XYZ file of C-alpha atoms in Angstrom:
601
model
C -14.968 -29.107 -5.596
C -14.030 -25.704 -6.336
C -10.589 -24.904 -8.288
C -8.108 -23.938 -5.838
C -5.790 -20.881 -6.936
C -2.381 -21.467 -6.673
C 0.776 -19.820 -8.017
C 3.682 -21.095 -9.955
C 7.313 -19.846 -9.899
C 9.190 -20.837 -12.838
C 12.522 -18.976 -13.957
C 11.116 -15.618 -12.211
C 8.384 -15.501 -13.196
C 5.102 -16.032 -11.280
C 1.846 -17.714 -12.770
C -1.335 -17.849 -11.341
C -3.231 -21.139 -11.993
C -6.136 -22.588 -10.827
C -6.027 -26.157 -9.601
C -8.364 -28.598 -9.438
C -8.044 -30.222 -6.533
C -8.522 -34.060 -7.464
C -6.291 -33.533 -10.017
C -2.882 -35.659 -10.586
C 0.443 -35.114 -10.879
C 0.363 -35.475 -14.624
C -2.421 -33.324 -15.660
C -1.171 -30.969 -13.422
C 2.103 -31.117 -15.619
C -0.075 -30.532 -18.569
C -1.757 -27.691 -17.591
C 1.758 -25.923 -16.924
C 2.824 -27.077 -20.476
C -0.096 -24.787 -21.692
C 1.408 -21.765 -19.739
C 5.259 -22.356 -19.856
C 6.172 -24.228 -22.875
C 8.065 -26.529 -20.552
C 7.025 -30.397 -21.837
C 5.512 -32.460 -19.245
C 8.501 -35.431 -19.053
C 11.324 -32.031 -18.708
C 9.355 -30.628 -15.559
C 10.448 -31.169 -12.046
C 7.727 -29.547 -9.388
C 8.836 -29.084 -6.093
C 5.700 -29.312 -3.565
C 6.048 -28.901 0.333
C 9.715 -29.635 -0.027
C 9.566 -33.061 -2.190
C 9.257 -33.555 -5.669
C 5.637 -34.322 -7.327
C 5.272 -37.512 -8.753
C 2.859 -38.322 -11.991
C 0.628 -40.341 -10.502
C 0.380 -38.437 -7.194
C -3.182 -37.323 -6.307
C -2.859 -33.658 -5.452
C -6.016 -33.560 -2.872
C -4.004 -36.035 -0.356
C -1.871 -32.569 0.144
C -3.607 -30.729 2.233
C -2.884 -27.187 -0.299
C -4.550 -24.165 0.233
C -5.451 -21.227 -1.892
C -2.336 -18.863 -2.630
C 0.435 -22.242 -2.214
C 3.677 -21.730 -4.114
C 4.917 -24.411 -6.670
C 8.645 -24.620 -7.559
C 9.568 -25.213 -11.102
C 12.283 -25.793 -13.373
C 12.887 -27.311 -16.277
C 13.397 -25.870 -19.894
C 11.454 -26.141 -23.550
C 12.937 -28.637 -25.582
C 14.530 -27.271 -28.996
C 14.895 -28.639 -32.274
C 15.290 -32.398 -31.240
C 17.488 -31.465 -27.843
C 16.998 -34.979 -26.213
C 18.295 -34.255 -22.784
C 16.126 -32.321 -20.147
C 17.958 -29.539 -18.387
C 17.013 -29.586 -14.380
C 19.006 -27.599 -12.285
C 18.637 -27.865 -8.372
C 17.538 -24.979 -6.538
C 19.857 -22.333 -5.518
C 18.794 -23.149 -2.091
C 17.904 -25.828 -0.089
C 14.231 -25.720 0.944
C 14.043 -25.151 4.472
C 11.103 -25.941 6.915
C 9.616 -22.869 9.711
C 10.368 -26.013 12.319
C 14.070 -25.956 11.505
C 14.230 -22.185 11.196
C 15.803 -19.794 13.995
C 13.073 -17.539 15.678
C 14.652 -14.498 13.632
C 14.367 -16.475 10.615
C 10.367 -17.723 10.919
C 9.422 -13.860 11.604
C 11.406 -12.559 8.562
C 10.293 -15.554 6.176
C 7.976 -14.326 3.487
C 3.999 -13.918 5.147
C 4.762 -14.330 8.770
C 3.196 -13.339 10.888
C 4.490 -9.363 12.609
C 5.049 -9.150 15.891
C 2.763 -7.188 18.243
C 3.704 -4.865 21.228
C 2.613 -5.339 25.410
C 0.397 -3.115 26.635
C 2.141 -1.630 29.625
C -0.606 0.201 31.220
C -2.382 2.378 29.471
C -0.246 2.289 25.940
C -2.192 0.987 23.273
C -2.314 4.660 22.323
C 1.590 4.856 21.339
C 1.157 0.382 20.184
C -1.297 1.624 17.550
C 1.107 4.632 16.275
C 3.904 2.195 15.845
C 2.934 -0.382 14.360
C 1.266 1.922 11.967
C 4.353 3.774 10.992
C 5.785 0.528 10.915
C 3.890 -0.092 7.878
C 6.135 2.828 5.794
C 8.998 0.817 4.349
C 11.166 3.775 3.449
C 11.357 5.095 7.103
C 12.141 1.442 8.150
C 15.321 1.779 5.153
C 16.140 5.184 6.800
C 16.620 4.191 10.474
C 18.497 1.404 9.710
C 21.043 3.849 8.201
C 20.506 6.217 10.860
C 23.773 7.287 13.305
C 23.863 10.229 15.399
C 25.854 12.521 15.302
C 27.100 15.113 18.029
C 24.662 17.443 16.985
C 21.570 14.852 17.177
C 21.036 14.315 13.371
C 22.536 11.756 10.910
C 23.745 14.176 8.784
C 25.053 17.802 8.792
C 21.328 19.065 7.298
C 18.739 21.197 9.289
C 14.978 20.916 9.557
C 13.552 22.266 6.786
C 11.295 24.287 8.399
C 12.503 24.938 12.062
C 10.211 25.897 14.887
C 8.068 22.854 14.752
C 7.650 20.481 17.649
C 10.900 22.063 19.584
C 11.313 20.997 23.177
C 13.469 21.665 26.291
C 15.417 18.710 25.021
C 16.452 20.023 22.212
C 18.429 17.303 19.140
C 19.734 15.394 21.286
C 15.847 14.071 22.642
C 15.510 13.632 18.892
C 18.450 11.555 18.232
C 17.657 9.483 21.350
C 13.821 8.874 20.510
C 15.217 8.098 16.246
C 17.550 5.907 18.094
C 15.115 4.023 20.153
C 13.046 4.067 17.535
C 15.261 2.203 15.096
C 16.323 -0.638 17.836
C 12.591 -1.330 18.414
C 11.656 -1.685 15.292
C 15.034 -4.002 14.842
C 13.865 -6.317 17.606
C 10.496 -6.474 16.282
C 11.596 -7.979 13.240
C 13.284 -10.894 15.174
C 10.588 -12.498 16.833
C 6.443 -13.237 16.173
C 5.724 -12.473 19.981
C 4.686 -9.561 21.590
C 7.448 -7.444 22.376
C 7.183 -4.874 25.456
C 8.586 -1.470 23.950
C 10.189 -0.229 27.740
C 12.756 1.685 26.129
C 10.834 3.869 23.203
C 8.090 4.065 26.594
C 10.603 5.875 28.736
C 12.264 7.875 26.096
C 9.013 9.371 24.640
C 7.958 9.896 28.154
C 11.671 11.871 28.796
C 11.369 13.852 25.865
C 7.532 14.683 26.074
C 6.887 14.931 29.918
C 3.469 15.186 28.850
C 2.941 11.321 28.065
C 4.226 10.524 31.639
C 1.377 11.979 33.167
C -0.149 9.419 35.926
C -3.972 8.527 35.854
C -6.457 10.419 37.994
C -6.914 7.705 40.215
C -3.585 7.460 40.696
C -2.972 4.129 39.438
C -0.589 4.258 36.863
C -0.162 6.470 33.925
C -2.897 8.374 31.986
C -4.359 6.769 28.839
C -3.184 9.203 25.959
C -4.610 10.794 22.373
C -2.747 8.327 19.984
C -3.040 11.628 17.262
C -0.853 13.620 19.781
C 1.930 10.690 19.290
C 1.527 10.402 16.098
C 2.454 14.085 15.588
C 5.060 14.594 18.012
C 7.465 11.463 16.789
C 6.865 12.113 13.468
C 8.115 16.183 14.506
C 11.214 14.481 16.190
C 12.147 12.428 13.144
C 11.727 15.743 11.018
C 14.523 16.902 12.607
C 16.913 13.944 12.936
C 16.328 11.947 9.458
C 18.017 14.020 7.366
C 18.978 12.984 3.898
C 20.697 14.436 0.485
C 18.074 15.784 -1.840
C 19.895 13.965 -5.362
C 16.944 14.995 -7.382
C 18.198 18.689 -7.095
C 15.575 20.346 -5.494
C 12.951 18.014 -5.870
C 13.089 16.085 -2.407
C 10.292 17.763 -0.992
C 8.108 20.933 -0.277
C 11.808 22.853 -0.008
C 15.279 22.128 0.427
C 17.961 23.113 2.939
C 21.350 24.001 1.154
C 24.218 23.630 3.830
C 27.954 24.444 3.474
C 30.306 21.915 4.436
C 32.771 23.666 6.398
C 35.557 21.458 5.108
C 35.240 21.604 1.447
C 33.150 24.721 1.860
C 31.110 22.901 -1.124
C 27.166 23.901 -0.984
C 24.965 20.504 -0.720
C 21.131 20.172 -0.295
C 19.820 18.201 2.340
C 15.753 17.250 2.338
C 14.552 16.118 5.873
C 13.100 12.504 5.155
C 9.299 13.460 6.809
C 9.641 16.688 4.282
C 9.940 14.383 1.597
C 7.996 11.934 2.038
C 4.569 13.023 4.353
C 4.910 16.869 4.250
C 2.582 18.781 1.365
C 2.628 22.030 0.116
C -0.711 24.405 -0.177
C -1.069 27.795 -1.887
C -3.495 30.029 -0.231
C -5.318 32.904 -0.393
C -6.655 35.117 2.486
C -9.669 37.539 2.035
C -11.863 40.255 4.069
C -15.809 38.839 3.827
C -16.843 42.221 4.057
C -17.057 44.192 0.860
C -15.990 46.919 2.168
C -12.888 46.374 2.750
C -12.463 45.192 -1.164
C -13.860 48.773 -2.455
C -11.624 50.470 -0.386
C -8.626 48.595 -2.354
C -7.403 45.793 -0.228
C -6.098 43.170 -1.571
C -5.791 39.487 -0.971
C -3.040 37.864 0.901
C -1.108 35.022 -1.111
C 0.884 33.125 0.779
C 1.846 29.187 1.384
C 1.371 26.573 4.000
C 3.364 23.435 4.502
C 1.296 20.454 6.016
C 2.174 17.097 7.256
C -1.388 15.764 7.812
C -4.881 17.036 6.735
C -7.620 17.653 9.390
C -11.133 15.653 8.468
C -13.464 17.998 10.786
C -16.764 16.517 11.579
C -19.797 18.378 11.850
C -23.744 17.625 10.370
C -22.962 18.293 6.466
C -19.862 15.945 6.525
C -20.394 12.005 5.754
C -17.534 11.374 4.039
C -13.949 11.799 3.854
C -14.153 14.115 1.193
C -16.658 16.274 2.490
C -14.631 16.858 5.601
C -11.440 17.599 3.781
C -12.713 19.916 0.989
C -14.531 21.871 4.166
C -11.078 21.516 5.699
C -9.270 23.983 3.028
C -11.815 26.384 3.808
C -11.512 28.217 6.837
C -12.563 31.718 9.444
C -9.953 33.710 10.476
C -10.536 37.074 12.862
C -8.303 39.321 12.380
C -7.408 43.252 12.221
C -8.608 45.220 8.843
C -6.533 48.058 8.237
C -9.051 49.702 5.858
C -11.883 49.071 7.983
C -10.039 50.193 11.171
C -10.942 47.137 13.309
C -11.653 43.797 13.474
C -13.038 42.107 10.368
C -13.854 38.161 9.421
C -11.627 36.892 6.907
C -11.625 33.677 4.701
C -8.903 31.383 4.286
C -8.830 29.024 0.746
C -5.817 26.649 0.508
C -5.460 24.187 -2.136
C -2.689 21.782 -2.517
C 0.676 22.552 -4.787
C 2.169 19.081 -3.423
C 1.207 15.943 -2.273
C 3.596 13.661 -0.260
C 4.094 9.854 -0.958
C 2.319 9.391 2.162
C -0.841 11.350 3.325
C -1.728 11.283 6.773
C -5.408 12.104 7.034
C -6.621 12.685 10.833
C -10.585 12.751 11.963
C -10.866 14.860 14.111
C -13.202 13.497 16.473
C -12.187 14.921 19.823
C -13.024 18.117 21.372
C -12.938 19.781 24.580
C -16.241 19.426 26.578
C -15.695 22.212 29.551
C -18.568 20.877 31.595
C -17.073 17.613 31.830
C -13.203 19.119 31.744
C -12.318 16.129 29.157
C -11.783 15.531 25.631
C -15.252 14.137 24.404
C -15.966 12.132 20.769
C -17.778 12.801 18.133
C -19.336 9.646 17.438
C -21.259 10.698 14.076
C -20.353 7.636 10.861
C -17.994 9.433 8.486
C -17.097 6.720 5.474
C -13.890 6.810 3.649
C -12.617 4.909 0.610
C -9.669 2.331 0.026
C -8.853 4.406 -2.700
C -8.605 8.689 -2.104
C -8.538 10.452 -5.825
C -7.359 14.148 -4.456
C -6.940 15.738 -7.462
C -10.291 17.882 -6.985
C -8.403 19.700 -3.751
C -5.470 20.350 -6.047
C -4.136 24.122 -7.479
C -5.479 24.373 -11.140
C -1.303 24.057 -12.035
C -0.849 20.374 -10.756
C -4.655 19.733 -11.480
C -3.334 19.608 -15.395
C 0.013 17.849 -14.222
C -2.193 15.095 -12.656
C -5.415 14.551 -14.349
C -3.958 12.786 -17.644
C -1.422 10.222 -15.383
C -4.563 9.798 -13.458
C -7.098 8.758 -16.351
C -4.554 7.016 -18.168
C -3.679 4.700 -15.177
C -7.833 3.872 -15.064
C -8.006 3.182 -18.478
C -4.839 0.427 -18.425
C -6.682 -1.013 -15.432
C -10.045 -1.397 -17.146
C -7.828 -2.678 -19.857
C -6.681 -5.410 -17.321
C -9.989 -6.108 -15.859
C -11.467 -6.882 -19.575
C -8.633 -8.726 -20.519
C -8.754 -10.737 -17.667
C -12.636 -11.502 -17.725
C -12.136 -12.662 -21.506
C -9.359 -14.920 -20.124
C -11.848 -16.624 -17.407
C -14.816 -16.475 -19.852
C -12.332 -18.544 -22.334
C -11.543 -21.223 -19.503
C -15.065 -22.117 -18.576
C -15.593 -22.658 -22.222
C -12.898 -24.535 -22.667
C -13.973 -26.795 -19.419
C -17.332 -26.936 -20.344
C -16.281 -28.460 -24.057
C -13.993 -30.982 -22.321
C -16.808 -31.767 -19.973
C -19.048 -32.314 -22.788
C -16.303 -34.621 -24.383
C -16.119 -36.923 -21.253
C -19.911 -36.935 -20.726
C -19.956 -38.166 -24.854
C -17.953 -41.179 -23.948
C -15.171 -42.475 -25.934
C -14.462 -41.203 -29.496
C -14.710 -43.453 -32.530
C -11.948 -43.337 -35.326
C -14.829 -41.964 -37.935
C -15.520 -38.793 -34.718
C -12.318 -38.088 -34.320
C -11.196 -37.978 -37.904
C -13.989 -35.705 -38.617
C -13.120 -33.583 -35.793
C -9.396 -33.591 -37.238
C -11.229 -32.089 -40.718
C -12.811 -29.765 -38.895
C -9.767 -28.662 -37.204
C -7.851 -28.088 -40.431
C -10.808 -26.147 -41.449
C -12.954 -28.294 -43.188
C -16.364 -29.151 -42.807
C -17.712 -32.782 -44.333
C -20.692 -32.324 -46.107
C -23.837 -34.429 -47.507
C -22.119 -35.267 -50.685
C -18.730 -36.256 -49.209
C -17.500 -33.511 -50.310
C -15.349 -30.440 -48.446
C -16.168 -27.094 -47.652
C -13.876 -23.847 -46.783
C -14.504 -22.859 -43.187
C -13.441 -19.676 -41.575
C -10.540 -20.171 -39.739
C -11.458 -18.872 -36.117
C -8.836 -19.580 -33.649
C -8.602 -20.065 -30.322
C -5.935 -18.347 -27.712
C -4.207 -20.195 -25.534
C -3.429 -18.699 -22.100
C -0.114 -17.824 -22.779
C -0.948 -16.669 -25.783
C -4.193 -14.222 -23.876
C -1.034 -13.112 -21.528
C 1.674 -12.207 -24.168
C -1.262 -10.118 -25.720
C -1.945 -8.324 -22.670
C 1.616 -7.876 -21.935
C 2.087 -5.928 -25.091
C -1.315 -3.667 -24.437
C -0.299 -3.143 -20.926
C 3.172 -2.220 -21.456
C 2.323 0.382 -24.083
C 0.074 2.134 -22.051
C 2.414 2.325 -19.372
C 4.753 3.836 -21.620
C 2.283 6.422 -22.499
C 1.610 7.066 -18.863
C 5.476 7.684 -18.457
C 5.494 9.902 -20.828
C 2.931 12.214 -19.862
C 4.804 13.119 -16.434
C 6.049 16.760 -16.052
C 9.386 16.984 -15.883
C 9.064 18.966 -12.253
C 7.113 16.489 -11.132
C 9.149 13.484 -12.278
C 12.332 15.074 -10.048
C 10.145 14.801 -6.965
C 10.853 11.265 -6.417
C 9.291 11.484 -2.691
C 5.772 13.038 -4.288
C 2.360 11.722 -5.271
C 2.689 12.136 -9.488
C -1.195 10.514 -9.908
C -3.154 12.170 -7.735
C -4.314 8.745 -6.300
C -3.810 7.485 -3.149
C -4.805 3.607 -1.309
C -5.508 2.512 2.178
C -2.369 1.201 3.637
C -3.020 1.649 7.792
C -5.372 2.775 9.877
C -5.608 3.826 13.508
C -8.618 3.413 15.331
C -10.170 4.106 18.465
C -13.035 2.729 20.794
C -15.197 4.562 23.615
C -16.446 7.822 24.208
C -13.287 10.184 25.220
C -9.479 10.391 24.148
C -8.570 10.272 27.784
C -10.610 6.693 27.902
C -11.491 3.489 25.853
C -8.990 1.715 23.525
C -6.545 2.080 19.877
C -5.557 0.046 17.588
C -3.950 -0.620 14.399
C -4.855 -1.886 11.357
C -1.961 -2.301 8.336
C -2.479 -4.068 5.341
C -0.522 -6.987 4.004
C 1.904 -6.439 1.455
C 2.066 -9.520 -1.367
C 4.419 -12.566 -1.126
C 7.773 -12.679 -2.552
C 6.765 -9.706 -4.212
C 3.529 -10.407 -5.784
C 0.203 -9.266 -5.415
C -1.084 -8.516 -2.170
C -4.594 -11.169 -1.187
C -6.650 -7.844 0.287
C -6.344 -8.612 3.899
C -5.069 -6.784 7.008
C -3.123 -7.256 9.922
C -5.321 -6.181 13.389
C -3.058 -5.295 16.036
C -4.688 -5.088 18.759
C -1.426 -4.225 21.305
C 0.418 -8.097 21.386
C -2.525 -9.605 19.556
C -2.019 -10.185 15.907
C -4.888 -11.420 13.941
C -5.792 -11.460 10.094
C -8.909 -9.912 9.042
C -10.673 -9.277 5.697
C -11.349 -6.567 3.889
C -15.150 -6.019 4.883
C -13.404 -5.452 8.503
C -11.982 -1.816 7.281
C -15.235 -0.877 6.021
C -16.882 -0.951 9.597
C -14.411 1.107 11.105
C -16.458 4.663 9.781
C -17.946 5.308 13.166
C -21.460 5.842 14.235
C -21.161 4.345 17.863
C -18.459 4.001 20.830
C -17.149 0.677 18.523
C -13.661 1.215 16.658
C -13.949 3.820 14.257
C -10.908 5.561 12.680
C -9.095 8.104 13.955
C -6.211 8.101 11.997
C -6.036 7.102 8.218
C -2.509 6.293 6.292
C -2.308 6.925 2.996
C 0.459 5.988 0.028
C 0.404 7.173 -3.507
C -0.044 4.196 -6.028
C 2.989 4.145 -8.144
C 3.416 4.815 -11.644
C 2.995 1.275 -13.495
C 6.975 0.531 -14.444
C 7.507 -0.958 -18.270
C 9.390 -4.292 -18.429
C 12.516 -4.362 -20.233
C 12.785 -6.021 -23.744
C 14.152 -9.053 -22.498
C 10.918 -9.946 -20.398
C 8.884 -8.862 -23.530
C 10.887 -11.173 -25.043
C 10.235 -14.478 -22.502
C 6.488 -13.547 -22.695
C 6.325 -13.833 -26.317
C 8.620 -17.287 -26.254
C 5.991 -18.855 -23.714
C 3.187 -18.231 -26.313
């Protein structure tokens, strides 16, 4: 049978370990000796809340792949005699003896879907996909409105966008909403119906209760359009205090306390964290307009998504975004007299934590008075590198962070293959051992020679032998914990100083797949969304590559190879909407985990 990964928590730290499934309780104990320094007789496991016994035959478990082992037990020292075993801090509790609220906030639950309520999947899909940001769910927990419909006495940093007859107060009440669904989600695995975000949106935005043609009901919606407009109302409403001094986001709002009369920034939290900043430059085509001395327009442009337009030339995601910072503009020449084609460059000055990337696939067909879909396959990666639409000024802030982060992981990758290359030879020796048969006291005292570094020769006599030795695995990790740790020390390092204050911006330049929102059929008005969000790890650890599908109060895990058939190319799902976070700089341990590393080899 195949070995069966598994991980191992043991004084806070996590080890991954492959098992072999008919193995025993014992050899199992060995094995962890090799990683922890922990001697067999001072372990106590913990498996599916009893204690493993020696001569317990792991297979008769049922396990399967990614199943956490308990540990504890220390390394003897200098002839301590006594084992130290502590009991956990807390007792292990079963999913059958937990509360509803508890099983769907225990560690890789399953999330709770939303109803469809006729004709919603649009708004289902942009939920659960902002769901997915666990800073805004941080923020709205904190959030309490005020009198003046924001949580704090800050502005929107840029005001004019996505006002509405209902002023703050429609904001406060959709963050409000907002915040309790979210809250309720997290209490239960079922399919929640969202009436009261439904009704609010629909107060606020009169244009989502609009009923269906046939008069049935309400209209089915553009999920983009929802997307934009709550993310405009919590622009306004989530404001927070910009503590990096000025470096919260494309600009900061300084307010006066009218108390203290003491000056504060405030940052709104969409500013910080999903608005960008581009630097343009507008120009006359025409050269005549150049010879007779006019100049080019500088200017700036804040963003809080970029526009994927699909036409023939564009395939993939990056051909429809570069196009996308290049645009026509008509307008008035005033050395030409008249009306002159201009072009519009923009390249980016600041990237947000998140990037919101939108295909835009719907257009307005007049002879059909609907909004049709472009159905043409546009591909997109799990991983967006951006740099190349950058300003030349954070192109040379970026480019080192962003070469030195793929050098530490090809560092990882080799290390790690030289690990797995060392196991099989190690089980292929051992396997040659048992297939040998029993060793005789001559065998095994020559082995022991050989060992030492001795070779028996024809004579009887002994020979020097180059003394080649081989790694254990916690020996292979402490040796990639010290190469890993000073390259990400190095990559620390290299940060600009202006970019390290930004705290809510992108300071690598690359970006990976965390949601997507799709859509199936031929029109926006028509067909279905849904969401796709990927899992985070367990307890903290490393996340197994799969996604959560909802598909409105249907919750399903799906692999990897599921996201890559979502490009379009037919009336099947294809994205529409693409979520985006910035992988974070690599942290360095402190000295004291360098230190338990090195004690474990």
């Amino acid at each position: 049978m195949e070995p069966l990964p598994v991980i191992v928590k043991h004084q806070g730290k996590r080890y991954d370990v492959e098992l072999e499934p008919n193995t025993t309780g014992d050899l199992f104990k060995s094995q962890l000796y090799s990683l922890t320094g922990v001697e067999p007789e001072r372990q106590k496991i913990l498996v599916k809340g009893k204690q493993l016994k020696d001569d317990m035959n792991l297979s008769t478990l049922g396990l399967k792949a990614g199943h956490l082992f308990m540990m504890m037990g220390t390394p003897s020292s200098d002839g301590a005699a006594a084992a130290v075993v502590r009991p956990p801090k807390e007792a292990v509790r079963f999913v059958e003896d937990m509360t509803e609220a508890e099983a769907a906030k225990a560690a890789g639950a399953m999330p709770s879907g939303l109803q469809n309520l006729g004709n919603t999947c649009y708004l289902n899909s942009t939920l659960q996909t902002l769901r997915a940001v666990p800073e805004l769910q941080a923020e709205l927990q904190n959030f309490k409105p005020t009198a003046s419909g924001s949580n704090t006495t800050g502005s929107s940093l840029f005001g004019g966008l996505g006002q509405s007859l209902d002023g703050a107060q429609g904001s406060s009440e959709l963050t409000t909403s907002l915040r309790d669904l979210y809250q309720q989600m997290s209490e239960t695995q079922e399919g929640f119906p969202p009436f009261v975000f439904l009704n609010t949106l629909r107060t606020v935005f009169p244009q989502f209760a609009q009923k269906a043609k046939s008069g049935n009901g309400f209209a089915q919606q553009d999920a983009e359009e929802a997307w934009s407009q709550i993310i405009s109302r919590l622009r306004q409403t989530l404001q927070l205090k910009d503590s990096a001094g000025g470096g919260g986001g494309p600009a900061a709002a300084t307010t006066t306390n009218e108390t203290s009369g003491q000056q504060s920034n405030k940052v709104s939290f969409v500013d910080k964290y999903f608005a960008g900043r581009t630097e343009t430059i507008l120009e006359c085509d025409e050269p005549a307009a150049k010879e007779g001395g006019e100049e080019a327009i500088k200017g700036e442009d804040v963003f809080l998504k970029l526009d994927c337009h699909i036409d023939q030339r564009v395939n993939h995601l990056g051909d429809g975004l570069l196009a996308g910072l290049e645009e026509k503009i008509e307008k008035r020449s005033s050395v030409l007299g008249r009306d002159a084609v201009y072009t519009k460059k923009s390249r980016i000055a600041r990237l947000p934590k998140y990037l919101t990337v939108h295909f835009v696939r719907f257009y307005w067909k007049r002879d059909v008075q609907k909004k049709a879909k472009i159905l043409k396959k546009v591909t997109f990666p799990p991983e967006l590198d951006v740099v190349e639409y950058c300003t030349e000024g954070l192109k040379r802030a970026l480019v080192p962070i962003r070469d030195k982060i793929r050098d530490v992981r090809k560092d990882e990758q080799d290390i790690e293959r030289a690990r797995k290359r060392q196991k099989r030879s190690q089980d292929a020796e051992a396997e040659e051992k048992k297939a040998d048969g029993p060793v005789s006291e001559g065998q095994l005292a020559h082995e022991q020679r050989l060992k030492a570094g001795k070779k028996t020769t024809a004579k009887g006599g002994d020979q020097e032998m180059p003394d080649v030795p081989i790694k254990t695995d916690a020996e292979i990790e402490a040796e990639r914990f010290e190469s890993i740790t000073r390259a990400k020390k190095e990559i620390v390092e290299l940060i600009d100083p202006s970019l390290a204050a930004d705290d809510g911006a992108n300071k690598t330049g690359l970006y990976e797949l965390r949601a997507i929102i799709t859509h199936q059929g031929a029109s926006a008005d028509s067909g279905h969304y849904t969401a796709y969000v990927k899992k985070d790890g367990k307890d903290g650890g490393e996340a197994d590559g799969k996604w959560w599908w909802f598909n409105d109060d249907k919750v399903s895990e799906v692999d990897a190879e599921k996201i890559e058939g979502l490009s379009g190319g037919g009336e099947t799902h294809s994205a529409l909407i693409l979520l985006y976070r910035a992988i974070p700089l690599p942290t360095v341990e402190s000295s004291s985990s360098k230190e338990a590393v090195k004690s474990e080899s």
